[in-house]
Short mmCIF file of C-alpha atoms in Angstrom, two decimals:
data_model
loop_
_atom_site.label_atom_id
_atom_site.label_comp_id
_atom_site.label_asym_id
_atom_site.label_seq_id
_atom_site.Cartn_x
_atom_site.Cartn_y
_atom_site.Cartn_z
CA UNK A 1 -16.93 -28.13 0.30
CA UNK A 2 -14.60 -30.59 -1.80
CA UNK A 3 -11.78 -28.88 -1.19
CA UNK A 4 -10.08 -29.62 2.32
CA UNK A 5 -7.88 -26.55 3.88
CA UNK A 6 -4.78 -27.42 4.88
CA UNK A 7 -3.41 -23.77 5.89
CA UNK A 8 -3.70 -22.97 9.49
CA UNK A 9 -3.12 -19.85 8.72
CA UNK A 10 -6.33 -19.27 6.67
CA UNK A 11 -8.20 -21.23 9.79
CA UNK A 12 -7.22 -18.50 12.01
CA UNK A 13 -7.52 -16.10 10.38
CA UNK A 14 -10.98 -16.57 8.41
CA UNK A 15 -13.42 -15.98 11.31
CA UNK A 16 -11.87 -12.12 11.75
CA UNK A 17 -12.19 -11.37 8.07
CA UNK A 18 -15.92 -11.85 8.24
CA UNK A 19 -16.15 -10.26 11.01
CA UNK A 20 -14.33 -7.38 9.32
CA UNK A 21 -16.01 -7.31 6.08
CA UNK A 22 -19.50 -8.07 8.09
CA UNK A 23 -19.08 -4.61 10.18
CA UNK A 24 -17.78 -2.68 6.80
CA UNK A 25 -20.66 -3.81 4.63
CA UNK A 26 -23.17 -3.11 7.19
CA UNK A 27 -22.13 0.11 8.09
CA UNK A 28 -22.09 1.06 3.96
CA UNK A 29 -25.88 -0.03 3.72
CA UNK A 30 -26.50 2.27 6.62
CA UNK A 31 -24.81 4.74 4.98
CA UNK A 32 -27.52 3.95 1.86
CA UNK A 33 -24.29 3.02 -0.56
CA UNK A 34 -25.36 0.25 -3.33
CA UNK A 35 -23.27 -1.96 -5.45
CA UNK A 36 -21.82 -3.81 -2.59
CA UNK A 37 -20.01 -6.84 -3.10
CA UNK A 38 -21.30 -10.13 -1.06
CA UNK A 39 -20.45 -11.37 2.09
CA UNK A 40 -17.60 -14.21 2.44
CA UNK A 41 -18.46 -16.38 5.16
CA UNK A 42 -15.48 -17.63 6.75
CA UNK A 43 -15.70 -20.88 5.42
CA UNK A 44 -15.43 -19.29 1.76
CA UNK A 45 -12.57 -16.93 3.12
CA UNK A 46 -10.40 -20.52 5.02
CA UNK A 47 -10.86 -22.01 1.54
CA UNK A 48 -9.41 -19.12 -0.67
CA UNK A 49 -6.55 -18.20 1.19
CA UNK A 50 -5.60 -21.77 1.64
CA UNK A 51 -5.62 -22.69 -2.00
CA UNK A 52 -4.32 -19.35 -3.39
CA UNK A 53 -1.43 -19.82 -0.31
CA UNK A 54 -0.46 -23.57 -1.93
CA UNK A 55 -0.80 -21.93 -5.72
CA UNK A 56 1.68 -19.07 -4.30
CA UNK A 57 4.77 -21.91 -2.87
CA UNK A 58 4.31 -23.50 -6.82
CA UNK A 59 6.43 -22.48 -9.60
CA UNK A 60 4.91 -22.55 -13.65
CA UNK A 61 7.62 -22.68 -15.74
CA UNK A 62 9.86 -20.62 -13.47
CA UNK A 63 7.71 -18.69 -12.04
CA UNK A 64 5.82 -18.04 -9.51
CA UNK A 65 2.78 -16.64 -9.38
CA UNK A 66 1.05 -12.87 -8.76
CA UNK A 67 -2.39 -13.01 -8.99
CA UNK A 68 -5.76 -11.66 -8.06
CA UNK A 69 -8.50 -13.12 -6.63
CA UNK A 70 -12.13 -11.94 -5.62
CA UNK A 71 -15.49 -13.37 -4.21
CA UNK A 72 -18.39 -12.07 -6.33
CA UNK A 73 -21.10 -13.20 -8.58
CA UNK A 74 -20.30 -12.77 -12.71
CA UNK A 75 -23.18 -10.62 -12.84
CA UNK A 76 -21.37 -8.16 -10.17
CA UNK A 77 -18.18 -8.19 -12.33
CA UNK A 78 -19.09 -5.66 -14.87
CA UNK A 79 -18.21 -6.96 -18.64
CA UNK A 80 -16.40 -9.81 -17.35
CA UNK A 81 -14.31 -12.66 -19.17
CA UNK A 82 -16.36 -15.50 -18.74
CA UNK A 83 -14.71 -19.37 -19.32
CA UNK A 84 -17.25 -21.62 -21.12
CA UNK A 85 -16.55 -24.41 -18.34
CA UNK A 86 -16.12 -23.10 -14.74
CA UNK A 87 -12.48 -24.21 -13.43
CA UNK A 88 -12.37 -25.88 -9.95
CA UNK A 89 -10.67 -23.90 -7.21
CA UNK A 90 -7.21 -25.41 -6.26
CA UNK A 91 -3.88 -24.30 -6.45
CA UNK A 92 -3.03 -26.45 -9.54
CA UNK A 93 -5.41 -24.39 -11.86
CA UNK A 94 -4.56 -21.03 -10.25
CA UNK A 95 -1.04 -22.00 -11.26
CA UNK A 96 -1.83 -22.89 -13.83
CA UNK A 97 -4.00 -19.55 -15.01
CA UNK A 98 -1.59 -17.54 -13.05
CA UNK A 99 0.18 -16.73 -16.09
CA UNK A 100 -2.37 -14.88 -18.30
CA UNK A 101 -4.08 -13.10 -15.33
CA UNK A 102 -1.09 -11.37 -13.63
CA UNK A 103 -1.28 -7.79 -14.91
CA UNK A 104 -2.50 -5.11 -12.16
CA UNK A 105 -6.29 -5.07 -12.00
CA UNK A 106 -7.25 -8.10 -13.40
CA UNK A 107 -8.75 -10.33 -11.11
CA UNK A 108 -9.99 -14.17 -10.81
CA UNK A 109 -14.39 -14.16 -10.71
CA UNK A 110 -14.58 -17.19 -7.49
CA UNK A 111 -18.43 -17.49 -6.15
CA UNK A 112 -19.74 -20.51 -5.07
CA UNK A 113 -22.46 -22.67 -5.85
CA UNK A 114 -23.73 -26.27 -4.19
CA UNK A 115 -21.48 -25.92 -1.13
CA UNK A 116 -18.87 -25.47 -4.12
CA UNK A 117 -16.40 -22.77 -5.10
CA UNK A 118 -15.19 -22.23 -8.40
CA UNK A 119 -13.98 -20.49 -10.72
CA UNK A 120 -15.61 -18.49 -13.69
CA UNK A 121 -13.66 -16.32 -15.67
CA UNK A 122 -11.66 -13.08 -14.57
CA UNK A 123 -13.14 -9.27 -14.45
CA UNK A 124 -10.97 -5.67 -13.90
CA UNK A 125 -14.38 -4.57 -12.47
CA UNK A 126 -15.76 -4.76 -8.76
CA UNK A 127 -18.46 -3.86 -6.30
CA UNK A 128 -17.60 -2.11 -2.86
CA UNK A 129 -16.14 -3.62 -0.14
CA UNK A 130 -15.49 -7.00 -2.22
CA UNK A 131 -13.25 -9.52 -0.72
CA UNK A 132 -9.68 -9.49 -2.35
CA UNK A 133 -7.28 -11.99 -1.76
CA UNK A 134 -3.62 -10.72 -3.84
CA UNK A 135 -0.41 -13.26 -3.91
CA UNK A 136 2.55 -10.86 -3.76
CA UNK A 137 5.14 -13.00 -3.59
CA UNK A 138 5.09 -16.92 -2.37
CA UNK A 139 3.48 -17.42 0.71
CA UNK A 140 2.43 -13.59 1.12
CA UNK A 141 -0.88 -12.80 0.76
CA UNK A 142 -2.93 -9.81 1.33
CA UNK A 143 -6.27 -9.66 2.32
CA UNK A 144 -7.78 -5.99 1.06
CA UNK A 145 -11.29 -4.01 -0.32
CA UNK A 146 -11.66 -1.71 -3.04
CA UNK A 147 -12.47 1.31 -1.63
CA UNK A 148 -15.87 2.67 -1.23
CA UNK A 149 -15.10 5.73 -4.00
CA UNK A 150 -12.88 3.98 -5.88
CA UNK A 151 -10.19 5.98 -6.15
CA UNK A 152 -6.54 4.83 -5.44
CA UNK A 153 -4.71 1.71 -4.17
CA UNK A 154 -7.05 -0.70 -2.79
CA UNK A 155 -7.65 -0.93 1.74
CA UNK A 156 -5.65 -3.95 2.92
CA UNK A 157 -7.34 -5.68 5.80
CA UNK A 158 -5.12 -8.39 6.95
CA UNK A 159 -1.57 -9.51 5.33
CA UNK A 160 -0.08 -13.37 5.91
CA UNK A 161 3.10 -14.47 5.35
CA UNK A 162 3.87 -17.90 5.83
CA UNK A 163 2.88 -18.91 9.71
CA UNK A 164 2.75 -14.97 10.42
CA UNK A 165 -1.02 -12.94 10.74
CA UNK A 166 -1.27 -9.63 10.57
CA UNK A 167 -4.13 -7.31 10.69
CA UNK A 168 -4.91 -4.15 10.67
CA UNK A 169 -6.22 -1.92 13.58
CA UNK A 170 -7.23 1.22 11.73
CA UNK A 171 -7.27 2.40 15.76
CA UNK A 172 -3.78 2.46 15.97
CA UNK A 173 -3.63 6.06 13.83
CA UNK A 174 -6.25 7.42 16.36
CA UNK A 175 -4.43 10.45 17.27
CA UNK A 176 -4.11 13.83 16.56
CA UNK A 177 -0.92 14.23 15.18
CA UNK A 178 -0.90 11.24 12.99
CA UNK A 179 0.20 11.28 9.40
CA UNK A 180 -2.55 12.03 6.39
CA UNK A 181 -0.84 9.70 4.65
CA UNK A 182 -1.38 6.75 6.84
CA UNK A 183 -4.87 8.42 7.22
CA UNK A 184 -5.64 7.23 3.86
CA UNK A 185 -3.99 4.07 3.57
CA UNK A 186 -6.74 3.20 6.34
CA UNK A 187 -9.26 5.06 4.39
CA UNK A 188 -10.01 7.10 7.80
CA UNK A 189 -10.25 10.24 5.55
CA UNK A 190 -12.93 11.77 3.14
CA UNK A 191 -12.78 10.21 -0.22
CA UNK A 192 -9.60 10.89 -2.06
CA UNK A 193 -8.81 11.80 -6.16
CA UNK A 194 -6.49 9.77 -8.06
CA UNK A 195 -4.65 13.23 -7.99
CA UNK A 196 -5.10 14.33 -4.08
CA UNK A 197 -1.77 15.36 -3.22
CA UNK A 198 -2.04 12.77 -0.23
CA UNK A 199 -2.79 9.69 -2.51
CA UNK A 200 -0.05 10.84 -5.10
CA UNK A 201 2.38 10.66 -2.04
CA UNK A 202 1.27 6.83 -1.71
CA UNK A 203 1.74 5.95 -5.61
CA UNK A 204 4.83 7.02 -4.96
CA UNK A 205 5.20 4.84 -1.40
CA UNK A 206 4.20 2.17 -3.29
CA UNK A 207 6.72 3.25 -6.42
CA UNK A 208 9.86 3.43 -4.47
CA UNK A 209 9.15 -0.10 -2.65
CA UNK A 210 8.15 -1.44 -6.31
CA UNK A 211 11.76 -1.14 -7.41
CA UNK A 212 13.37 -2.85 -4.22
CA UNK A 213 16.70 -0.70 -4.04
CA UNK A 214 15.93 1.12 -0.74
CA UNK A 215 15.35 4.22 -0.35
CA UNK A 216 14.67 8.17 1.22
CA UNK A 217 12.43 10.19 0.39
CA UNK A 218 12.16 13.95 1.92
CA UNK A 219 9.62 16.08 1.55
CA UNK A 220 9.91 19.72 3.32
CA UNK A 221 8.21 22.49 3.34
CA UNK A 222 7.70 25.05 -0.32
CA UNK A 223 9.76 28.11 -0.40
CA UNK A 224 12.39 27.56 2.87
CA UNK A 225 15.99 26.58 2.68
CA UNK A 226 15.98 24.90 6.11
CA UNK A 227 16.42 21.74 5.02
CA UNK A 228 19.82 22.86 3.59
CA UNK A 229 21.33 22.64 7.57
CA UNK A 230 20.35 18.71 7.75
CA UNK A 231 21.89 18.36 4.08
CA UNK A 232 25.77 17.76 3.80
CA UNK A 233 27.74 19.92 1.13
CA UNK A 234 28.09 19.87 -1.79
CA UNK A 235 24.99 17.90 -3.09
CA UNK A 236 26.23 15.92 -5.92
CA UNK A 237 22.38 15.86 -7.76
CA UNK A 238 21.16 19.60 -6.95
CA UNK A 239 18.16 20.65 -9.09
CA UNK A 240 18.29 24.18 -10.29
CA UNK A 241 15.96 25.44 -11.08
CA UNK A 242 13.61 23.07 -9.61
CA UNK A 243 12.18 20.17 -11.51
CA UNK A 244 8.09 20.81 -11.60
CA UNK A 245 7.20 17.81 -14.10
CA UNK A 246 4.68 16.13 -11.32
CA UNK A 247 3.96 19.39 -9.34
CA UNK A 248 2.65 21.23 -12.27
CA UNK A 249 0.70 18.39 -13.94
CA UNK A 250 -1.27 18.39 -10.15
CA UNK A 251 -2.02 22.23 -10.53
CA UNK A 252 -3.90 21.81 -13.21
CA UNK A 253 -7.96 21.38 -14.00
CA UNK A 254 -8.33 17.49 -14.31
CA UNK A 255 -11.82 18.36 -15.82
CA UNK A 256 -9.65 19.82 -18.95
CA UNK A 257 -8.59 15.97 -19.77
CA UNK A 258 -9.73 12.94 -19.67
CA UNK A 259 -9.25 10.75 -16.46
CA UNK A 260 -7.38 7.98 -18.39
CA UNK A 261 -5.17 10.33 -19.62
CA UNK A 262 -4.39 12.21 -16.50
CA UNK A 263 -3.55 8.65 -14.72
CA UNK A 264 -1.25 7.65 -17.33
CA UNK A 265 0.84 10.73 -17.17
CA UNK A 266 0.18 11.41 -13.30
CA UNK A 267 1.73 7.53 -13.50
CA UNK A 268 4.97 8.25 -15.31
CA UNK A 269 5.93 11.53 -13.74
CA UNK A 270 5.32 9.56 -10.25
CA UNK A 271 7.46 6.50 -11.26
CA UNK A 272 9.83 9.34 -12.65
CA UNK A 273 10.47 10.81 -9.03
CA UNK A 274 10.69 7.55 -7.49
CA UNK A 275 13.34 6.13 -9.20
CA UNK A 276 14.92 8.56 -8.24
CA UNK A 277 15.02 7.67 -4.72
CA UNK A 278 17.34 4.21 -5.97
CA UNK A 279 20.13 6.09 -6.10
CA UNK A 280 22.36 6.50 -2.61
CA UNK A 281 21.22 9.25 -0.88
CA UNK A 282 18.16 10.72 -0.50
CA UNK A 283 15.23 12.33 -2.97
CA UNK A 284 14.33 15.79 -1.80
CA UNK A 285 10.54 17.17 -3.15
CA UNK A 286 8.53 20.22 -1.96
CA UNK A 287 5.28 19.73 -0.27
CA UNK A 288 3.86 20.56 -3.67
CA UNK A 289 6.51 17.80 -5.84
CA UNK A 290 8.76 20.09 -6.84
CA UNK A 291 12.04 17.88 -6.81
CA UNK A 292 15.27 19.68 -5.20
CA UNK A 293 17.39 17.14 -4.98
CA UNK A 294 19.06 13.63 -5.37
CA UNK A 295 21.59 11.81 -3.77
CA UNK A 296 21.93 14.05 -1.07
CA UNK A 297 23.92 13.29 1.62
CA UNK A 298 21.74 13.67 5.13
CA UNK A 299 23.60 15.12 8.59
CA UNK A 300 22.76 16.38 11.67
CA UNK A 301 22.01 20.42 11.46
CA UNK A 302 24.52 22.50 13.52
CA UNK A 303 23.27 22.68 16.92
CA UNK A 304 21.17 20.01 17.34
CA UNK A 305 21.61 17.08 19.45
CA UNK A 306 21.71 13.33 18.38
CA UNK A 307 18.35 11.89 18.02
CA UNK A 308 18.38 9.23 20.97
CA UNK A 309 14.88 7.84 21.12
CA UNK A 310 11.64 7.76 18.58
CA UNK A 311 8.16 6.25 19.31
CA UNK A 312 7.64 3.20 16.78
CA UNK A 313 4.26 2.00 15.89
CA UNK A 314 2.62 -0.17 13.42
CA UNK A 315 -1.21 0.09 12.20
CA UNK A 316 -1.71 -4.03 13.22
CA UNK A 317 -3.66 -5.63 16.11
CA UNK A 318 -0.89 -5.28 18.64
CA UNK A 319 1.58 -2.82 17.45
CA UNK A 320 0.72 -0.02 19.52
CA UNK A 321 3.63 2.78 19.75
CA UNK A 322 7.16 1.73 21.66
CA UNK A 323 9.86 4.12 22.77
CA UNK A 324 13.15 3.28 21.55
CA UNK A 325 15.95 3.67 19.58
CA UNK A 326 16.47 5.25 16.00
CA UNK A 327 19.01 2.02 14.96
CA UNK A 328 16.33 -0.47 16.27
CA UNK A 329 14.04 0.07 13.27
CA UNK A 330 16.30 -0.31 10.88
CA UNK A 331 19.79 0.56 9.22
CA UNK A 332 21.71 3.78 7.80
CA UNK A 333 18.94 4.90 5.87
CA UNK A 334 16.14 5.37 9.04
CA UNK A 335 18.62 6.57 11.19
CA UNK A 336 19.50 9.68 9.27
CA UNK A 337 15.98 9.93 8.48
CA UNK A 338 14.86 10.05 11.83
CA UNK A 339 17.61 12.38 12.92
CA UNK A 340 16.54 14.39 10.04
CA UNK A 341 13.11 14.86 11.15
CA UNK A 342 14.13 15.35 14.55
CA UNK A 343 16.29 18.57 13.02
CA UNK A 344 13.60 19.04 10.41
CA UNK A 345 10.24 19.25 12.56
CA UNK A 346 8.06 20.65 9.64
CA UNK A 347 9.41 18.20 6.63
CA UNK A 348 8.16 14.18 6.57
CA UNK A 349 10.62 11.21 5.12
CA UNK A 350 9.57 7.61 3.42
CA UNK A 351 11.82 5.38 4.08
CA UNK A 352 11.55 1.99 1.81
CA UNK A 353 13.64 -1.08 3.16
CA UNK A 354 15.78 -3.28 0.67
CA UNK A 355 13.75 -6.37 2.48
CA UNK A 356 10.48 -4.66 1.88
CA UNK A 357 9.70 -2.77 4.87
CA UNK A 358 8.33 1.13 4.41
CA UNK A 359 7.89 4.11 7.67
CA UNK A 360 7.34 7.30 7.22
CA UNK A 361 8.82 9.53 9.73
CA UNK A 362 7.32 12.70 11.15
CA UNK A 363 7.74 14.61 14.29
CA UNK A 364 4.52 14.47 16.84
CA UNK A 365 4.12 17.88 18.92
CA UNK A 366 2.05 16.54 21.20
CA UNK A 367 4.80 13.57 21.80
CA UNK A 368 7.46 16.38 21.37
CA UNK A 369 9.54 13.87 19.49
CA UNK A 370 9.88 11.74 15.98
CA UNK A 371 7.49 8.98 14.81
CA UNK A 372 8.24 5.90 12.98
CA UNK A 373 4.97 4.35 10.76
CA UNK A 374 5.89 1.21 9.63
CA UNK A 375 3.65 0.86 6.63
CA UNK A 376 4.70 -1.86 4.93
CA UNK A 377 1.56 -3.70 5.86
CA UNK A 378 -0.71 -1.18 4.20
CA UNK A 379 1.06 -0.64 0.72
CA UNK A 380 0.92 -4.03 -0.63
#
């Protein structure tokens, strides 16, 4: 190729990425799936990652690029925007066009001809298992693909941050008490719809992480008040009656209106609720998404023991479960969330840190201890 890669992490991860996509595409063909994306070779993966990495640490008029590249021919791009002249794939070109293609859902189309990669235009439509590379922030790249059924956020394959490489390991979640939210993020569940309850919880997590202020969301069983035993009184921002904006929306028949309309309303409700988690204290919702309180202070329930250990796991290669003290997972938010789950075994807690880390806390009846799943690799 004309462009010679120099980013070492791209060279290391490229063969592994090719193997992962080859496995996905082979399995999809065997199951009769159509509209499948082309397989990117290791050489192509390396070149795309390299050019994108160096572009990510540049600035155009004071702004760092936040772009998404997809490897596919124009013919598979639905109704693409085609450039009259092909553009070479290099950091300079990517930095220049970045301001115009930074909105969510827009992909820069990349294809190869005669051994040369080029940019042919942009698209908002890509085929199943299409290789996608997102720039989340300078030197932070996410390799992902479109879910086979097209619903929800894309499935992440790997994350590169500078010289750090994290490859998602789906086998890390293959145990009976894994949270459904994690299974969905790893694409290990049946197809989920845009207003499926698990998918909505993922949308809440993404929105919580995006406000970058940190926050805690407690999800408690509907119809019980046991969770109040773990909350310090008085609750400054209690909700009476419970706010049911998101809950009522999910209970309605989605066939009554267009999917686009529903998605717009759903996004508004999700951002409304997730925004409250930026306020100091925990936001509490029922498992059918009724808002019960926000800004709530977590305390140890009467008669309960102080949490001393939990099982920490990250769904990446080499990220197997490790027993540790909850204070080693994070700060005060993490410690209080872990204590809450130890006291309230039928609840789950989602904790976003200001540094971008995101953790699900749940109770494992098999291990009889709190489990902390670090999932920010899957939310990017």
